[in-house]
mmCIF file of C-alpha atoms in Angstrom:
data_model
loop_
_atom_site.group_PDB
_atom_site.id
_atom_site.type_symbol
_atom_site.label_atom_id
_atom_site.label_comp_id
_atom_site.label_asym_id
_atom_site.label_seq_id
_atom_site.Cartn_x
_atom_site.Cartn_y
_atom_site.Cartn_z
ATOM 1 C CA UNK A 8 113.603 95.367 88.767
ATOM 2 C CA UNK A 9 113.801 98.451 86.863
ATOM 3 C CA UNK A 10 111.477 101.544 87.844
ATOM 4 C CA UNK A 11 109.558 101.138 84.875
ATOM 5 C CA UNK A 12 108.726 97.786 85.650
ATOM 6 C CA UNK A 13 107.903 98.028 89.216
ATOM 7 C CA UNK A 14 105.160 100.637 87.841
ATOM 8 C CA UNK A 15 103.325 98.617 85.492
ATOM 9 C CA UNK A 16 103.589 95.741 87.409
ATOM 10 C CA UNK A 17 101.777 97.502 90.458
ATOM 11 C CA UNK A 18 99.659 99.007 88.072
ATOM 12 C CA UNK A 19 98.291 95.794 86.386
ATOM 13 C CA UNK A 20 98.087 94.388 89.739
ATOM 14 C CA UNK A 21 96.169 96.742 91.115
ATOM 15 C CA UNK A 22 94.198 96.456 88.534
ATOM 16 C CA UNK A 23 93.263 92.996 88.935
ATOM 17 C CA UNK A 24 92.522 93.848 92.210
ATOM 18 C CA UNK A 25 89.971 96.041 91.930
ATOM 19 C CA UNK A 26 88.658 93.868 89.124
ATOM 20 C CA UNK A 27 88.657 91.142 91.328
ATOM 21 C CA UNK A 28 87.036 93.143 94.381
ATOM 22 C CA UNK A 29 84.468 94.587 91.845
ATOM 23 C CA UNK A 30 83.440 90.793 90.958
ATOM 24 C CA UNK A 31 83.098 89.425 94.161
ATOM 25 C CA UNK A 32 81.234 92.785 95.723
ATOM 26 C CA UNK A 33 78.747 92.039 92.845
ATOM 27 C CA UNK A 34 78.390 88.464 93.343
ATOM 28 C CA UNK A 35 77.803 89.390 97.002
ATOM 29 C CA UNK A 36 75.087 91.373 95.838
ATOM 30 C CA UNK A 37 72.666 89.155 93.502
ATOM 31 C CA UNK A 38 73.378 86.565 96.275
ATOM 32 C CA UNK A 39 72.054 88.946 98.981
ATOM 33 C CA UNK A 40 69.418 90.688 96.973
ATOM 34 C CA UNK A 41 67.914 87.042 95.955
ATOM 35 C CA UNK A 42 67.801 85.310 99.289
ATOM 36 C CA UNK A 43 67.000 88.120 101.267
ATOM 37 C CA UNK A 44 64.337 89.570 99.683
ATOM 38 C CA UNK A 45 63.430 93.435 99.019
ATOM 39 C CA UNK A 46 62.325 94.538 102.994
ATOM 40 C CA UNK A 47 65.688 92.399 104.298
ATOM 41 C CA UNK A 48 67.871 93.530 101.865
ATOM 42 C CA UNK A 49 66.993 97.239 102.294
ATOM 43 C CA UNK A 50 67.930 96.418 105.912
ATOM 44 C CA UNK A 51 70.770 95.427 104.985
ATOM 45 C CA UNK A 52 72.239 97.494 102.852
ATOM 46 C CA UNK A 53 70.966 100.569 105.463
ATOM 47 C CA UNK A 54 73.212 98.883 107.884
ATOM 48 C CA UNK A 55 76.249 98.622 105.813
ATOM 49 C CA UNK A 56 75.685 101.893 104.386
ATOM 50 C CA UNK A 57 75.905 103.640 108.005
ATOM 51 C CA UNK A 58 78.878 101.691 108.576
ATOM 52 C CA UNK A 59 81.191 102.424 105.491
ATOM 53 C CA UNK A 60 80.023 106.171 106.284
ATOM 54 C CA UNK A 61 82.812 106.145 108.363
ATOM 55 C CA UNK A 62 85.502 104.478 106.116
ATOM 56 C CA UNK A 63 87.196 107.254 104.810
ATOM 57 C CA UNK A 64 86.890 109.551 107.881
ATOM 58 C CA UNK A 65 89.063 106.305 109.771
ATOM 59 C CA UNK A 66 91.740 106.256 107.016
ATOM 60 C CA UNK A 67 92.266 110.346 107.339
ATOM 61 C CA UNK A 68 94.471 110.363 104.759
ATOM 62 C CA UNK A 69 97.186 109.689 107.326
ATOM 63 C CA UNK A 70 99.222 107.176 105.452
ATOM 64 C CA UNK A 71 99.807 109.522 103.256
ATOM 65 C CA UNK A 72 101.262 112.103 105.457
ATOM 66 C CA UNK A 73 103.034 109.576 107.088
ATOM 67 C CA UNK A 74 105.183 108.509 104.088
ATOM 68 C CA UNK A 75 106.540 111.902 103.682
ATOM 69 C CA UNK A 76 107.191 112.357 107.039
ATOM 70 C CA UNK A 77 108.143 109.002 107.868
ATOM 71 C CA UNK A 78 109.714 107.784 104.165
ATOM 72 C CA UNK A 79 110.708 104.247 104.867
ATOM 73 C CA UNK A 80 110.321 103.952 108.598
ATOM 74 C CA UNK A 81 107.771 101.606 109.530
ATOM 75 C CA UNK A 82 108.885 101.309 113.103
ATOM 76 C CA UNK A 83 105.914 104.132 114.142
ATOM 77 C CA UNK A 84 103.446 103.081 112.531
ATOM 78 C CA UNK A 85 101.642 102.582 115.850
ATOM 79 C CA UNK A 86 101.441 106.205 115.809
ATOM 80 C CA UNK A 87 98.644 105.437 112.680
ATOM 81 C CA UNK A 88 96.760 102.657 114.629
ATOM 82 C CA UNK A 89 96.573 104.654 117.602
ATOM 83 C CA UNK A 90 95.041 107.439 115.714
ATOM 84 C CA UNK A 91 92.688 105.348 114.103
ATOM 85 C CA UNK A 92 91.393 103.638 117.223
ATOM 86 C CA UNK A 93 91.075 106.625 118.456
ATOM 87 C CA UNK A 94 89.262 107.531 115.250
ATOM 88 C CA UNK A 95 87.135 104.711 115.511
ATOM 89 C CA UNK A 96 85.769 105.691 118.977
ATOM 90 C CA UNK A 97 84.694 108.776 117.766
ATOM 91 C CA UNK A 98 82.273 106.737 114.862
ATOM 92 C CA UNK A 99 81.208 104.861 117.723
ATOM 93 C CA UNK A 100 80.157 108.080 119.419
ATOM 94 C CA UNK A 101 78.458 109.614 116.704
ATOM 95 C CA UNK A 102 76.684 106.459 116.162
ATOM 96 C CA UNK A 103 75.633 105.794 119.247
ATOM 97 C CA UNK A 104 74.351 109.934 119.169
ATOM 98 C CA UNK A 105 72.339 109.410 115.865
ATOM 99 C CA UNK A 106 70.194 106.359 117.765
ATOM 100 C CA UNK A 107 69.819 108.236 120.142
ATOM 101 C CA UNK A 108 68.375 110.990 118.577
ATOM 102 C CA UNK A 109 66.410 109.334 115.725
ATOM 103 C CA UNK A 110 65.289 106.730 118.108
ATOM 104 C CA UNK A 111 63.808 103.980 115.878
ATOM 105 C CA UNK A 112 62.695 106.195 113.050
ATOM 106 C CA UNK A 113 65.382 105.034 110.936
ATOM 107 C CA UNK A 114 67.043 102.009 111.932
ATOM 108 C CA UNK A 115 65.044 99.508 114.632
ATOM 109 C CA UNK A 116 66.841 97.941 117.131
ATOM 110 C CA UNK A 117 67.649 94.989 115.662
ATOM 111 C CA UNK A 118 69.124 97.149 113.095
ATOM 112 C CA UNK A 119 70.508 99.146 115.950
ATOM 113 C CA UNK A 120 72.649 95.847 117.470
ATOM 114 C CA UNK A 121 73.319 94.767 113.823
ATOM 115 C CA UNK A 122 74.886 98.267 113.007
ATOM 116 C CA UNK A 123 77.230 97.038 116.147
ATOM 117 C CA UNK A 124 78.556 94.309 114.535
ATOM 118 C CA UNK A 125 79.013 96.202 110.856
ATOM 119 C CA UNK A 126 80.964 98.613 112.313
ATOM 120 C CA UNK A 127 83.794 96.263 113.594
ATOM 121 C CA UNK A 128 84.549 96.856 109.778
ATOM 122 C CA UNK A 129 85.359 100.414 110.349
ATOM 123 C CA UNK A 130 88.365 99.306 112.568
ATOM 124 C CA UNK A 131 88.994 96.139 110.119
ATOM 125 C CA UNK A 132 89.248 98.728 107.231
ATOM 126 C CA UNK A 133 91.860 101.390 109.248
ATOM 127 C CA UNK A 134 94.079 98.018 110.056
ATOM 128 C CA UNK A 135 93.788 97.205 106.423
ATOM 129 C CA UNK A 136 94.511 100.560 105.461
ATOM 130 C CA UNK A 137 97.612 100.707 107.416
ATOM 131 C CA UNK A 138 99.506 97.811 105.839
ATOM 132 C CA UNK A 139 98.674 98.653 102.524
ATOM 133 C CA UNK A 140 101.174 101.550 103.552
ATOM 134 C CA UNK A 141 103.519 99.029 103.840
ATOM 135 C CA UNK A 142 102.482 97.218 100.841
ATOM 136 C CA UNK A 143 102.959 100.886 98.660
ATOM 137 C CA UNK A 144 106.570 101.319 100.332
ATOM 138 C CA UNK A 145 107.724 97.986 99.370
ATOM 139 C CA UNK A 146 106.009 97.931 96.037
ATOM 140 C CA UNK A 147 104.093 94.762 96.776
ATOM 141 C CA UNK A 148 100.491 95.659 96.160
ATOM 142 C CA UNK A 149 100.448 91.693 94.914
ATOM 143 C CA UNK A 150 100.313 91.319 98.699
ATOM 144 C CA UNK A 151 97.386 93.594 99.624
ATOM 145 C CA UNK A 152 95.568 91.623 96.636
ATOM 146 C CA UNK A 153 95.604 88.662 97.724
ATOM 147 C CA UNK A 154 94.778 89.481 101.417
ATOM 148 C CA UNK A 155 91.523 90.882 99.307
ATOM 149 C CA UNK A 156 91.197 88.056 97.520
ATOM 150 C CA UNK A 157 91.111 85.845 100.429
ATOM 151 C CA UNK A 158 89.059 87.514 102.126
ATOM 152 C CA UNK A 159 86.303 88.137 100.251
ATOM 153 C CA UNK A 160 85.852 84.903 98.649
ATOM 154 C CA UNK A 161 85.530 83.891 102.530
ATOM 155 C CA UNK A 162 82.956 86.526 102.352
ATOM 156 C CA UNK A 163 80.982 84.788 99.438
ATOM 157 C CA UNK A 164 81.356 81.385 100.500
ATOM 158 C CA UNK A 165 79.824 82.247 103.994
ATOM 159 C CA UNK A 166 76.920 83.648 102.368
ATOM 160 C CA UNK A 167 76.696 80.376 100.092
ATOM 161 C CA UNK A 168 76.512 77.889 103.179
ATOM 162 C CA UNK A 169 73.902 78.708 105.113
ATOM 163 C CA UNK A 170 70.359 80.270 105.177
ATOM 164 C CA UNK A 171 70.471 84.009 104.719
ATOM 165 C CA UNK A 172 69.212 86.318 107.568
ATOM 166 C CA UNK A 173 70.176 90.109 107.728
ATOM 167 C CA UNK A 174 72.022 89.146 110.779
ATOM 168 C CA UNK A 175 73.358 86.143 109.238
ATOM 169 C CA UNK A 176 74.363 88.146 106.515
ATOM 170 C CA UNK A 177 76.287 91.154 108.265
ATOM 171 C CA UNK A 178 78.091 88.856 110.525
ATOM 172 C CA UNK A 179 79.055 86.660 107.470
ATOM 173 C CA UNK A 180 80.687 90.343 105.458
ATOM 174 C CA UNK A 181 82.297 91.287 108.570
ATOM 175 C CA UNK A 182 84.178 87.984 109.143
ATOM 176 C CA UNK A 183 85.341 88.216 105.462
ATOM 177 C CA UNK A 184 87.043 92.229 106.713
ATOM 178 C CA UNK A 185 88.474 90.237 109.498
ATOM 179 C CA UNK A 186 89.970 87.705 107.227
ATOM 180 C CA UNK A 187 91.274 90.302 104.681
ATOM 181 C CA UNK A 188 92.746 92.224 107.806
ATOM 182 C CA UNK A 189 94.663 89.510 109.749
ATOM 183 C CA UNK A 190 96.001 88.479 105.862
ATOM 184 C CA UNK A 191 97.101 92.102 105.353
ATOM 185 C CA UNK A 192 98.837 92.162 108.786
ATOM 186 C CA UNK A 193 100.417 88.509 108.227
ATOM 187 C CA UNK A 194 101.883 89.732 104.830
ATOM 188 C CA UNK A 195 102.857 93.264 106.148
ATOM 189 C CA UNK A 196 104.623 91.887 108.732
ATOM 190 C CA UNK A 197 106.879 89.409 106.133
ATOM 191 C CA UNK A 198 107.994 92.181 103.991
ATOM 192 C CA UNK A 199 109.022 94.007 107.141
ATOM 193 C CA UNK A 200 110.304 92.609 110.247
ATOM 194 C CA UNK A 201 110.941 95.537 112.411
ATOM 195 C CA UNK A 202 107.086 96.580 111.649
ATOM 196 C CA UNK A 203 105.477 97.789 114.407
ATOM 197 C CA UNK A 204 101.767 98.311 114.901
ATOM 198 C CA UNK A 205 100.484 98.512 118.482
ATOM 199 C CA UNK A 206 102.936 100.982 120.992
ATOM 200 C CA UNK A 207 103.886 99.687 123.867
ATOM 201 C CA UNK A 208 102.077 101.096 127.665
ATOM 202 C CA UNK A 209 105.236 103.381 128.425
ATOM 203 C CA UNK A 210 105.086 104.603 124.655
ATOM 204 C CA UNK A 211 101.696 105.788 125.316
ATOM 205 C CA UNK A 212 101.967 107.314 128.559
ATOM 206 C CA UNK A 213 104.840 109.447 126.831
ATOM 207 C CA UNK A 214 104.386 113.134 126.310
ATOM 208 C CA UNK A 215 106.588 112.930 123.193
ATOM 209 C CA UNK A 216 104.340 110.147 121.674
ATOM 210 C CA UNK A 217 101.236 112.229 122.259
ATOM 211 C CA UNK A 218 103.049 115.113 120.913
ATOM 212 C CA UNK A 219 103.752 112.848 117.401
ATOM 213 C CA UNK A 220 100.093 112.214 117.947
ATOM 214 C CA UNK A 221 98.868 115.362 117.724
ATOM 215 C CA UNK A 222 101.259 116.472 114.860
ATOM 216 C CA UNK A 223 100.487 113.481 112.759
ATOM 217 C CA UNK A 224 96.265 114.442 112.586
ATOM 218 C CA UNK A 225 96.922 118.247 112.779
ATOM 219 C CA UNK A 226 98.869 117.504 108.940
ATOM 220 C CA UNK A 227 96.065 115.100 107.973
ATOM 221 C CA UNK A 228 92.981 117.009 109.185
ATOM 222 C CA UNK A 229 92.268 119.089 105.958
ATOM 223 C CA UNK A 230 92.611 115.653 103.622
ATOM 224 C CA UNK A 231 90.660 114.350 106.339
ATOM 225 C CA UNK A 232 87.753 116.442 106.599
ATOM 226 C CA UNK A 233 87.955 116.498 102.589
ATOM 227 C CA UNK A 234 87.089 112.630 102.698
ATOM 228 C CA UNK A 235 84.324 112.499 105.175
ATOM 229 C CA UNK A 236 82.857 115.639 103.417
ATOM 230 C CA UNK A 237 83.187 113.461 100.202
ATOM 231 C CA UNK A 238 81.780 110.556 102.221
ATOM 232 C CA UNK A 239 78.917 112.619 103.708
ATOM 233 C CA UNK A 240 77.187 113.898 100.265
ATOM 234 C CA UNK A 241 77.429 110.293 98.625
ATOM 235 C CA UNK A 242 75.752 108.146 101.662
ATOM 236 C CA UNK A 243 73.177 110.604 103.657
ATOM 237 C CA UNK A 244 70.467 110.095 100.575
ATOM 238 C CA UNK A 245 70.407 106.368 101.801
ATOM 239 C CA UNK A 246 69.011 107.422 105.118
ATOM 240 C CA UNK A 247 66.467 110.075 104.131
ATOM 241 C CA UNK A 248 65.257 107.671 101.818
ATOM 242 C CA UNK A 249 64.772 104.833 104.532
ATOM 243 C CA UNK A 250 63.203 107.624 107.379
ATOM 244 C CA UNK A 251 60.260 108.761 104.583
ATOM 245 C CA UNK A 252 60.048 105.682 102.346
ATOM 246 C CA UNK A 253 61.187 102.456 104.072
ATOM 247 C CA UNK A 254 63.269 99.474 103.923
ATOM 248 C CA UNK A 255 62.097 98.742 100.427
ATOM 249 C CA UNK A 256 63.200 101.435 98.250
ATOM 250 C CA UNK A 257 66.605 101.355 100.259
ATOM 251 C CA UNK A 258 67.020 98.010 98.287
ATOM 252 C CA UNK A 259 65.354 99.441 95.199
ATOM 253 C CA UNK A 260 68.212 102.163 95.425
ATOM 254 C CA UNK A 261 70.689 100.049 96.521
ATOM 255 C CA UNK A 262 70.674 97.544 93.883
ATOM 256 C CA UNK A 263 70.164 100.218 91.410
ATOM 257 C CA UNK A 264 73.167 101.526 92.518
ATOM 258 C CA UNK A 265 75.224 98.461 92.416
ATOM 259 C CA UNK A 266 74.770 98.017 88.815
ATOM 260 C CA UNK A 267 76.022 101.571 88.157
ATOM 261 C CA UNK A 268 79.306 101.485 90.559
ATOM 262 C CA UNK A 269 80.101 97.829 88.848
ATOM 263 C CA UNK A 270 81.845 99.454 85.881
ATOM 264 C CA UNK A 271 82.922 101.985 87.453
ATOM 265 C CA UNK A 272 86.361 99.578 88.537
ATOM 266 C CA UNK A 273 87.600 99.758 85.227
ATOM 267 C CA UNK A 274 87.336 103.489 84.818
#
């Protein structure tokens, strides 16, 4: 396949992706806003919101700076998940810091146990992150769209099955990430063999591994710090709005919102 070919191929399929994402993001939506109601879905949506607060500061930009360090080698990519884990800890901290220090001002704590279980999907979304690495050196992003695909139309038909609670409801979008992630790392794993995700015990205790470490996230700290910045300004007005007006006008916004960042896919 020509180079030409590989690009608009990608490209389209890409683009269905998104599409595709877009569609079933906004079905999850009306589904959630309807059965939940406006003080449950502003729960909701708080809860989610904390947790994909953290999204970009997990993927670090490190797959990027990987690639041109690495090129085609995927044999280190554990050197990614171990950052990321590590990253992920950290979000857990500052989490854990922010109840602590707001107490139940903002979130109660049923919201508090609930934010638990969202933020699995901060580790879900580094994992998926990571093979779609692979997916962009092998030029199959048909792979990572289907893993997508899968998994959140498991997402969807969750929600469609039962009666919706907000706990209901989180646990349903989180097994959906875990779905999409286990695809991701089934398909990553076909397209290369001699992938390798998790380091071995000895490969962690080695100096030279932490050293690789520490290079890797020194390169990717400014792109880093650029996306949780970027992250920062575009989800904190979710949580002043919830600590002086409530749960409802967190779904007021939130749904608001939804209808703007719809069309935004095809931009």
């Amino acid at each position: 396949m020509s180079l030409k070919t590989t690009v608009i191929a990608n490209t389209l399929v890409q683009f269905f992706g998104r599409f595709a994402s877009s569609i079933l993001g906004f079905i999850t939506t009306v589904i959630l806003a309807r059965s939940l109601g406006v003080e449950d879905y502003g729960s909701y949506a708080k809860i989610y919101a904390l947790a994909t607060f953290f999204y970009l500061l997990v993927d670090f930009g490190l797959n990027a700076i990987y690639i041109r360090t690495e090129r085609n080698n995927t044999t280190r990519v554990h050197t990614i998940t171990s950052i990321r884990t590590l990253l992920f800890l950290l979000c857990c901290t500052i989490v854990i810091i922010f109840f602590a220090v707001s107490g139940v001002h903002v979130f109660s704590l049923t919201e508090q146990f609930l934010t638990g279980i969202a933020m699995t999907t901060v580790l879900l979304f580094g994992a998926i992150t990571t093979c779609n690495m692979v997916f962009q050196l092998t030029h199959r992003y048909d792979r990572s769209v289907l893993a997508s695909v899968i998994g959140g139309s498991l997402g969807v038909g969750l929600l469609l099955l039962l009666p919706h609670t907000v706990g209901y409801a989180v646990t349903a979008i989180a097994t959906g990430y875990a779905i999409t992630a286990l695809s991701c790392y089934w398909f990553a794993h076909q397209l290369s063999p001699s992938l390798s995700f998790f380091p071995t015990i000895h490969t962690m205790c080695s100096p030279s591994y932490r050293q690789q470490l520490r290079s890797l996230f020194l390169a990717s700290l400014p792109v880093g710090l650029m996306l949780f910045l970027n992250t920062m300004y575009s989800h904190v007005d979710i949580f002043i709005i919830s600590a002086y007006q409530g749960n409802d006008a967190v779904a007021i916004y939130q749904l608001a919102y939804k209808f703007f960042e719809f069309p935004l896919a095809f931009a």
